[in-house]
Coordinates of C-alpha atoms in Angstrom, one line a residue:
M1 CA 104.6 33.1 121.5
L2 CA 104.5 36.9 121.5
E3 CA 102.4 37.6 124.7
H4 CA 103.0 41.2 125.5
N5 CA 100.5 44.0 124.5
I6 CA 101.4 47.6 123.7
D7 CA 99.9 49.6 126.5
E8 CA 96.4 48.5 125.7
D9 CA 95.2 50.2 128.8
S10 CA 96.1 53.7 127.6
I11 CA 95.5 55.6 124.4
D12 CA 98.4 58.0 125.2
R13 CA 101.2 56.2 123.4
L14 CA 104.9 56.6 123.9
G15 CA 106.2 56.9 120.4
N16 CA 109.9 57.8 120.9
I17 CA 112.5 59.0 123.3
I18 CA 115.1 61.4 121.9
S19 CA 118.2 62.3 123.9
I20 CA 120.3 65.4 123.2
L21 CA 123.1 67.2 125.0
L22 CA 122.8 70.7 126.4
P23 CA 126.0 72.9 126.5
A24 CA 126.7 73.8 130.1
K25 CA 129.5 75.0 132.4
S26 CA 130.2 74.6 136.1
Y27 CA 131.1 77.6 138.3
K28 CA 132.4 77.8 141.9
I29 CA 130.6 80.5 143.9
L30 CA 131.7 81.7 147.3
C31 CA 128.6 83.0 149.0
A32 CA 127.0 83.6 152.4
W33 CA 123.5 82.8 153.4
T34 CA 121.4 82.9 156.5
N35 CA 118.9 80.4 157.8
E36 CA 116.5 80.3 160.7
E37 CA 117.2 77.4 163.0
A38 CA 114.7 76.3 165.7
L39 CA 116.0 76.0 169.3
P40 CA 116.2 72.6 171.0
A41 CA 113.1 71.9 173.0
V42 CA 114.6 72.5 176.5
E43 CA 116.2 75.8 175.4
D44 CA 113.0 76.9 173.7
F45 CA 110.9 76.2 176.9
S46 CA 113.6 77.9 179.0
C47 CA 113.2 81.1 177.0
R48 CA 109.4 81.0 177.4
L49 CA 109.9 80.7 181.2
L50 CA 112.2 83.7 181.2
I51 CA 109.6 85.8 179.3
L52 CA 106.8 84.6 181.5
F53 CA 108.5 85.0 185.0
G54 CA 110.9 87.8 184.1
E55 CA 113.8 86.1 185.9
L56 CA 114.9 82.7 187.1
S57 CA 117.7 81.6 189.3
P58 CA 119.9 78.8 187.9
S59 CA 118.7 76.4 190.6
E60 CA 115.0 77.1 189.7
L61 CA 115.7 76.5 186.1
G62 CA 117.5 73.2 186.8
E63 CA 114.7 72.0 189.2
Y64 CA 112.0 72.8 186.7
F65 CA 113.5 70.4 184.2
G66 CA 115.0 68.0 186.7
L67 CA 118.5 68.6 185.5
S68 CA 121.7 67.7 187.3
Y69 CA 124.1 70.5 188.2
R70 CA 126.3 69.8 185.1
E71 CA 123.3 69.6 182.8
C72 CA 122.0 72.9 184.2
E73 CA 125.4 74.5 183.6
I74 CA 125.5 73.4 180.0
L75 CA 121.9 74.8 179.4
I76 CA 122.7 78.2 180.9
D77 CA 126.0 78.4 178.9
S78 CA 124.2 77.7 175.7
L79 CA 121.5 80.4 176.4
L80 CA 124.2 82.9 177.2
Q81 CA 126.3 82.0 174.2
K82 CA 123.3 82.5 171.9
K83 CA 122.6 85.8 173.6
L84 CA 119.1 84.7 174.5
A85 CA 119.7 85.3 178.2
I86 CA 121.8 87.5 180.5
V87 CA 122.8 87.4 184.2
N88 CA 121.6 90.3 186.2
N89 CA 123.2 91.8 189.3
D90 CA 121.5 89.3 191.6
G91 CA 123.0 86.3 189.6
N92 CA 119.6 85.4 188.1
L93 CA 118.8 84.8 184.4
T94 CA 116.6 87.3 182.5
A95 CA 115.6 87.6 178.9
A96 CA 118.2 89.2 176.7
P97 CA 117.1 92.0 174.2
L98 CA 117.5 89.5 171.3
L99 CA 115.0 87.2 172.9
N100 CA 112.6 90.0 173.6
S101 CA 112.8 91.2 170.0
K102 CA 112.0 87.7 168.7
V103 CA 109.0 87.0 171.0
R104 CA 107.6 90.5 171.3
G105 CA 105.6 89.4 174.4
D106 CA 103.9 86.4 172.7
I107 CA 105.4 83.3 174.2
S108 CA 103.3 81.1 171.7
E109 CA 105.7 82.2 168.9
T110 CA 108.3 79.7 167.7
I111 CA 111.7 80.9 168.8
S112 CA 114.5 80.5 166.2
L113 CA 118.0 81.9 165.7
T114 CA 119.4 83.3 162.4
N115 CA 122.7 81.6 161.5
F116 CA 125.2 83.2 159.1
E117 CA 127.2 80.7 157.0
E118 CA 129.8 81.1 154.3
R119 CA 129.9 78.3 151.7
T120 CA 131.6 77.5 148.4
E121 CA 128.9 76.1 146.1
T122 CA 129.6 74.3 142.7
V123 CA 126.8 75.1 140.4
V124 CA 126.0 74.2 136.7
F125 CA 124.3 76.6 134.2
D126 CA 123.2 75.8 130.7
L127 CA 124.7 78.1 128.1
L128 CA 121.5 78.5 126.2
T129 CA 119.4 80.4 128.7
L130 CA 121.8 80.6 131.7
G131 CA 119.4 78.4 133.7
L132 CA 120.5 76.6 136.7
L133 CA 120.8 72.8 136.4
P134 CA 121.3 70.2 139.2
S135 CA 124.8 68.8 139.5
L136 CA 124.2 65.1 138.7
K137 CA 126.5 62.3 137.7
H138 CA 125.7 61.0 134.2
N139 CA 126.7 57.8 132.5
S140 CA 129.4 59.0 130.1
A141 CA 129.1 55.8 128.0
S142 CA 125.4 56.3 127.3
K143 CA 125.7 60.0 126.6
Y144 CA 128.8 60.1 124.4
G145 CA 128.1 61.0 120.8
L146 CA 124.7 62.4 121.3
L147 CA 123.7 65.5 119.3
E148 CA 124.4 68.8 121.1
V149 CA 122.2 71.9 120.8
S150 CA 124.3 74.8 119.5
K151 CA 125.2 77.5 122.1
G152 CA 123.4 80.4 120.3
Q153 CA 123.4 83.9 121.8
H154 CA 124.8 82.9 125.2
K155 CA 128.2 81.8 123.8
E156 CA 130.0 84.5 125.8
I157 CA 128.8 84.8 129.4
S158 CA 130.3 87.2 131.9
I159 CA 130.9 86.4 135.6
N160 CA 128.4 89.1 136.5
D161 CA 125.7 87.3 134.4
V162 CA 126.4 84.1 136.4
I163 CA 126.2 85.9 139.7
Q164 CA 122.9 87.6 138.8
S165 CA 121.5 84.3 137.6
F166 CA 122.5 82.4 140.7
S167 CA 120.9 85.1 142.9
S168 CA 117.6 84.9 141.0
Q169 CA 117.6 81.1 141.0
F170 CA 118.9 80.6 144.6
R171 CA 115.7 78.7 145.6
A172 CA 116.1 76.3 142.7
H173 CA 119.7 75.7 143.9
L174 CA 118.4 74.8 147.4
E175 CA 115.9 72.4 145.9
Y176 CA 118.5 70.7 143.7
S177 CA 120.6 70.3 146.9
R178 CA 117.8 68.1 148.3
R179 CA 117.0 70.4 151.2
S180 CA 113.7 70.1 153.0
E181 CA 110.9 72.4 152.1
N182 CA 111.0 73.9 155.7
E183 CA 114.7 74.5 155.4
I184 CA 114.3 76.2 152.0
K185 CA 111.7 78.6 153.4
K186 CA 114.0 79.7 156.2
T187 CA 117.2 80.1 154.0
R188 CA 118.1 83.4 152.4
L189 CA 121.1 84.4 150.2
Y190 CA 123.0 87.1 152.0
K191 CA 125.7 88.0 149.5
I192 CA 128.1 86.6 146.8
M193 CA 131.8 87.2 147.4
S194 CA 133.3 85.6 144.3
C195 CA 132.7 83.4 141.3
E196 CA 135.1 81.3 139.3
K197 CA 134.7 79.5 136.0
G198 CA 134.8 75.7 136.0
M199 CA 134.7 72.9 133.4
P200 CA 132.6 73.0 130.2
L201 CA 129.9 70.2 130.4
Q202 CA 127.4 68.4 128.3
I203 CA 124.2 67.6 130.1
P204 CA 121.9 64.9 128.6
I205 CA 118.1 65.4 128.5
D206 CA 115.4 63.2 127.2
I207 CA 112.4 64.2 125.1
E208 CA 109.5 61.8 125.3
V209 CA 107.2 62.0 122.3
K210 CA 103.7 60.9 123.0
L211 CA 100.7 60.4 120.6
K212 CA 97.0 60.8 121.0
P213 CA 94.4 60.4 118.2
S214 CA 92.8 63.5 116.7
E215 CA 89.9 64.0 114.4
G216 CA 92.2 64.1 111.4
F217 CA 95.0 61.8 110.2
E218 CA 97.8 63.4 112.2
P219 CA 97.9 62.5 115.9
I220 CA 98.1 65.1 118.6
L221 CA 101.9 65.3 119.3
T222 CA 103.1 66.1 122.8
R223 CA 106.7 66.4 123.9
E224 CA 107.7 66.1 127.5
V225 CA 111.3 67.2 128.2
K226 CA 112.9 65.5 131.1
G227 CA 116.3 66.0 132.8
G228 CA 118.1 63.9 135.3
S229 CA 117.8 60.2 135.9
A230 CA 115.1 57.7 136.7
T231 CA 115.4 58.5 140.4
R232 CA 116.0 62.2 140.1
Q233 CA 114.3 64.4 137.6
Y234 CA 113.9 68.1 137.2
I235 CA 111.7 70.5 135.2
I236 CA 113.1 72.3 132.2
S237 CA 112.2 75.9 131.8
N238 CA 109.9 77.1 129.0
E239 CA 112.7 79.2 127.6
L240 CA 115.1 76.2 127.5
E241 CA 112.5 73.9 126.0
S242 CA 111.9 76.5 123.3
C243 CA 115.6 76.4 122.4
I244 CA 115.5 72.6 122.2
S245 CA 112.4 72.7 119.9
D246 CA 114.1 75.2 117.6
Y247 CA 117.1 73.0 117.3
I248 CA 115.1 69.9 116.5
A249 CA 113.1 71.8 113.9
S250 CA 116.3 72.9 112.2
L251 CA 117.4 69.3 111.5
E252 CA 117.1 68.0 108.0
V253 CA 113.9 66.2 107.1
L254 CA 114.4 63.1 104.9
N255 CA 112.1 63.2 101.9
I256 CA 113.5 60.6 99.5
G257 CA 113.5 56.8 99.7
T258 CA 111.0 54.0 100.1
S259 CA 107.4 55.4 100.5
F260 CA 105.2 54.0 103.3
S261 CA 103.0 52.3 100.7
E262 CA 106.0 50.6 99.1
Y263 CA 107.2 49.5 102.6
C264 CA 103.9 47.8 103.3
D265 CA 104.2 45.9 100.0
L266 CA 107.8 45.0 100.7
V267 CA 107.0 43.4 104.1
D268 CA 103.4 42.4 103.4
D269 CA 102.0 44.6 106.2
H270 CA 98.4 44.4 105.3
V271 CA 97.4 45.9 108.6
L272 CA 99.1 49.3 108.3
K273 CA 98.2 49.4 104.6
R274 CA 94.6 49.6 105.5
Y275 CA 95.2 53.0 107.0
I276 CA 96.8 54.6 103.9
E277 CA 94.5 57.0 102.1
N278 CA 95.7 59.1 99.2
E279 CA 99.4 58.3 100.1
Q280 CA 98.8 59.5 103.7
F281 CA 98.9 57.3 106.8
N282 CA 95.9 57.7 109.1
F283 CA 97.9 57.6 112.3
S284 CA 94.9 58.7 114.4
G285 CA 92.7 56.0 113.0
W286 CA 95.4 53.4 113.7
L287 CA 95.7 54.6 117.3
K288 CA 91.9 54.5 117.9
D289 CA 91.7 51.0 116.4
R290 CA 94.7 49.9 118.4
Q291 CA 92.9 51.0 121.6
H292 CA 90.0 48.7 120.6
K293 CA 92.3 45.8 119.6
K294 CA 91.5 46.0 115.9
T295 CA 95.0 46.1 114.5
G296 CA 96.1 42.5 115.0
Y297 CA 97.8 40.4 112.3
G298 CA 95.6 37.4 112.7
N299 CA 97.9 35.2 114.9
Q300 CA 100.2 35.4 117.9
L301 CA 103.4 35.1 115.9
T302 CA 103.2 38.6 114.5
R303 CA 102.3 41.6 116.7
G304 CA 102.5 45.4 116.1
M305 CA 105.3 47.4 117.6
L306 CA 105.2 51.2 118.1
G307 CA 108.4 53.1 119.0
P308 CA 112.1 52.2 118.8
I309 CA 113.0 48.7 119.7
Y310 CA 115.1 50.0 122.6
L311 CA 112.1 51.3 124.5
E312 CA 111.7 49.3 127.7
K313 CA 108.3 47.8 126.6
N314 CA 109.7 46.7 123.3
L315 CA 113.0 45.4 124.8
K316 CA 111.0 43.2 127.2
R317 CA 109.0 41.8 124.4
I318 CA 112.1 40.9 122.3
I319 CA 113.9 39.4 125.3
S320 CA 110.9 37.3 126.2
E321 CA 110.8 35.9 122.6
I322 CA 114.6 35.1 122.7
K323 CA 114.1 33.2 125.9
Y324 CA 111.3 31.3 124.3
I325 CA 113.5 30.4 121.3
F326 CA 116.3 29.0 123.5
T327 CA 113.8 27.1 125.7
N328 CA 111.8 25.5 122.9
N329 CA 114.5 24.8 120.3
E330 CA 117.6 22.7 120.5
I331 CA 120.2 25.3 119.5
E332 CA 123.5 26.1 121.1
A333 CA 123.7 29.7 119.8
L334 CA 121.9 32.2 117.7
P335 CA 123.4 33.8 114.6
P336 CA 124.5 37.4 114.8
A337 CA 121.6 39.9 115.1
L338 CA 121.6 42.3 112.2
W339 CA 120.4 45.8 112.8
L340 CA 119.8 47.8 109.7
S341 CA 119.6 51.5 110.6
S342 CA 117.4 54.1 109.0
K343 CA 118.8 57.2 107.3
L344 CA 117.4 59.9 109.6
P345 CA 119.2 62.6 111.6
L346 CA 117.6 61.5 114.9
W347 CA 117.9 57.7 114.4
G348 CA 119.5 56.2 117.5
A349 CA 119.5 59.6 119.2
N350 CA 119.0 58.1 122.6
G351 CA 121.3 57.7 125.6
T352 CA 120.3 55.3 128.4
E353 CA 117.7 53.2 126.6
L354 CA 119.9 52.4 123.6
Y355 CA 122.9 51.7 125.7
E356 CA 120.9 49.3 128.0
F357 CA 119.3 47.7 124.9
A358 CA 122.6 46.7 123.3
K359 CA 124.0 45.5 126.7
R360 CA 121.0 43.5 127.5
M361 CA 120.7 42.0 124.0
E362 CA 124.3 40.8 123.9
K363 CA 123.7 39.2 127.3
E364 CA 120.5 37.4 126.2
L365 CA 122.1 36.2 122.9
T366 CA 125.2 34.8 124.8
Q367 CA 125.1 31.0 125.3
K368 CA 127.8 29.0 127.0
D369 CA 131.1 29.9 125.3
E370 CA 129.4 31.7 122.4
P371 CA 129.2 35.5 123.0
G372 CA 126.1 37.3 121.7
C373 CA 126.6 39.6 118.8
I374 CA 124.7 42.7 117.5
T375 CA 125.8 44.1 114.2
L376 CA 124.8 47.6 113.2
L377 CA 124.5 48.1 109.4
F378 CA 124.7 51.8 108.4
N379 CA 125.1 53.7 105.2
P380 CA 127.4 56.7 105.5
Q381 CA 127.2 57.7 101.8
N382 CA 129.0 61.1 101.6
E383 CA 129.3 61.4 105.4
D384 CA 132.4 60.6 107.3
K385 CA 132.3 57.1 108.9
A386 CA 134.2 58.5 111.9
L387 CA 131.1 60.7 112.6
H388 CA 128.9 57.6 112.9
E389 CA 131.6 55.9 115.0
K390 CA 131.6 58.9 117.4
R391 CA 127.8 58.9 117.6
Y392 CA 127.2 55.2 118.2
K393 CA 130.4 53.3 119.2
N394 CA 129.9 53.7 122.9
R395 CA 126.3 52.4 122.8
I396 CA 126.3 49.8 120.0
P397 CA 129.2 47.4 120.2
N398 CA 129.8 46.4 116.5
A399 CA 129.1 48.1 113.2
I400 CA 129.6 47.5 109.4
S401 CA 129.5 50.4 106.9
L402 CA 127.7 49.8 103.6
Q403 CA 128.8 52.1 100.8
G404 CA 126.4 52.9 98.1
E405 CA 123.4 55.0 97.1
S406 CA 120.2 54.8 99.0
I407 CA 121.0 51.6 100.9
T408 CA 119.2 53.0 104.0
D409 CA 116.1 55.2 104.2
F410 CA 113.0 55.2 106.3
I411 CA 113.1 51.4 107.0
E412 CA 114.7 50.0 110.1
C413 CA 115.1 46.3 110.7
F414 CA 116.4 44.2 113.6
I415 CA 116.6 40.5 112.7
I416 CA 118.0 37.3 114.2
P417 CA 118.1 35.2 111.0
D418 CA 115.7 32.2 111.0
H419 CA 114.2 33.1 114.4
L420 CA 113.0 36.7 115.0
A421 CA 112.6 40.0 113.2
V422 CA 111.4 43.5 114.0
I423 CA 110.6 45.6 110.9
Q424 CA 109.5 49.2 111.1
F425 CA 109.0 52.4 109.0
H426 CA 109.8 55.8 110.4
I427 CA 106.9 58.2 110.1
Y428 CA 106.8 61.9 110.7
P429 CA 103.8 62.2 112.9
S430 CA 103.9 66.0 112.4
K431 CA 104.8 68.0 109.3
T432 CA 106.6 70.6 111.5
S433 CA 108.9 68.2 113.4
S434 CA 112.1 66.3 112.6
I435 CA 111.2 63.6 115.1
T436 CA 110.0 60.4 113.6
V437 CA 108.0 57.5 115.2
P438 CA 108.9 54.0 114.0
I439 CA 105.9 51.7 113.5
G440 CA 105.8 48.1 112.3
F441 CA 105.7 44.6 113.7
I442 CA 107.7 41.9 115.5
T443 CA 107.4 38.4 114.0
T444 CA 108.5 34.8 114.3
E445 CA 106.4 33.6 111.3
K446 CA 108.5 31.6 108.8
H447 CA 107.5 33.3 105.6
R448 CA 107.8 36.8 107.1
L449 CA 111.3 36.0 108.5
E450 CA 112.4 34.8 105.1
Q451 CA 110.9 37.9 103.4
I452 CA 112.5 40.3 105.8
Y453 CA 115.8 38.6 105.7
Q454 CA 115.8 38.8 101.9
L455 CA 115.1 42.6 102.2
V456 CA 118.1 43.0 104.5
T457 CA 120.4 40.9 102.4
S458 CA 119.4 42.6 99.2
R459 CA 120.5 45.9 100.7
I460 CA 123.8 44.4 101.9
M461 CA 124.4 42.8 98.6
S462 CA 123.9 46.1 96.8
S463 CA 126.7 47.8 98.7
S464 CA 129.8 48.6 96.7
D465 CA 132.0 48.3 99.8
I466 CA 131.5 46.5 103.1
K467 CA 133.8 47.2 106.0
V468 CA 133.9 46.6 109.7
T469 CA 133.9 50.1 111.2
W470 CA 134.3 49.4 114.9
G471 CA 134.0 46.6 117.4
G472 CA 137.2 44.7 117.0
R473 CA 135.6 41.7 115.4
N474 CA 136.1 40.2 111.9
L475 CA 133.4 40.3 109.2
S476 CA 133.0 36.6 109.6
D477 CA 131.9 37.1 113.2
L478 CA 129.4 39.8 112.4
L479 CA 127.4 38.3 109.5
P480 CA 125.7 34.9 109.0
L481 CA 127.8 32.3 107.1
S482 CA 125.3 32.0 104.2
L483 CA 125.4 35.7 103.6
L484 CA 129.2 35.8 103.7
Q485 CA 129.2 33.1 101.0
E486 CA 126.9 35.1 98.9
L487 CA 129.1 38.2 99.2
E488 CA 132.1 36.2 98.2
S489 CA 130.4 34.9 95.1
R490 CA 128.8 38.1 93.9
P491 CA 130.2 40.2 91.0
L492 CA 132.9 42.7 91.8
T493 CA 130.6 45.6 90.8
T494 CA 127.2 45.7 92.3
K495 CA 124.7 48.4 91.7
R496 CA 121.5 48.9 93.7
P497 CA 118.3 49.5 91.7
H498 CA 117.5 53.2 91.7
Q499 CA 113.8 52.8 92.1
Q500 CA 112.7 51.3 95.4
R501 CA 109.6 49.6 93.9
K502 CA 111.9 47.3 91.9
E503 CA 113.0 45.8 95.2
V504 CA 109.6 44.1 95.4
N505 CA 110.1 42.2 92.2
V506 CA 113.7 41.3 93.1
L507 CA 112.5 39.7 96.4
R508 CA 109.9 37.7 94.6
K509 CA 112.3 36.3 92.0
R510 CA 115.2 35.5 94.3
K511 CA 115.3 32.2 96.2
F512 CA 117.5 31.7 99.3
S513 CA 118.5 28.5 100.9
F514 CA 117.3 28.9 104.4
K515 CA 117.0 26.9 107.7
K516 CA 113.4 27.1 108.6
P517 CA 112.6 28.1 112.1
E518 CA 110.3 26.0 114.2
S519 CA 106.8 27.4 114.7
H520 CA 105.7 28.4 118.2

């Protein structure tokens, strides 16, 4: 049973998380800074006594604190070394000029010393705005292949530019170094002696897309840019966020393929279809009704799903359902999970969540000696297949390329044949953004599973060429046996219908031999 809700306690919905790379470079800076360091308590009080009484003999000072001869000797040596006290002609201790200048007659003032320190600091600057970034370790497997923002006007940066930027952002550097607030306040940059170029870097950042209903159809779209990790995050400057927004806005917007209305017909989504008016989706209306639990599908076997399947809330739901399947059905292993991608520039543009999703799903699908399998189905069309391999290979373990026209579009599907399916349509929540928000449902209903499986197989069957692109497995390991048999028996030349609406009729006419899943 599908038991999880989609954030029913909040109307501020997480619709997507997009990860992109920032061009950056490291530098080694030799610098000097000063900081104010408070005296140890016994030294601080000794200084106050010297100011108060004018002079003290070593024995008087030792007796006052109950010190042994050796302890008193160490205390006096420290005061002399720090130039806080001097020995007069009588052999007594008096306040040194440095101590008098710090206290200025007010013994209630905190006494501290200014330390001078030379350090070599390794710092990282983004090459878009020359803003300082924290030096953090990033998971190279999860970030490899992400889209990178172009360098723009700061392609050539001089050493002098870096020195000036470090000087103006020195406080941020101290904060990124995890120094205490009190220490930061007392530390000042004294001078920079030299600066050396380091390695070019790619820094991943996440853009969280959140939705709130408005008075119109389009929801209020807010984007929160986050850098760092779950344990350490930092704020992106407005200037850098503007560069990222310009880059996203420059990406191509897909405007051909299955329409939202046709999608609802293909997968029999009567819930979402209620919100279509004049070929426009009333996203705000759906969000409002979702808040009041008015967007259900009439049973617990089909539930709405907002956002990519690799978001944590959606991953938990899918895993919970897989565990239920293994617990309540006598099966040794599940068939390969098929993941039909959408044809969008920012599809799968995610680092950590997508990487963890694939890893967790393979683990959950593994039973005894049968390793779990996720097969990505993508349509390169005129694009280089190597480009897709570069973008997704480190985060999705296996992939098959489907050659042909318009095999993928706005529709995305994740299906474990006979058992579970997630079907979604990618919607542009704003006309001015390239970021889409997938919306659809997760189901274990028999007739829906059959219908969605037919949709996926019809697109696979319409491919003119099917090849394993990466993963090291054979085609027979990545596709269900029944589908492999169909592929072997199909005509050598297969053409996909040019009009998407014909697909509805195709699905209604074709009949597949299918193992029916048990209801739960």
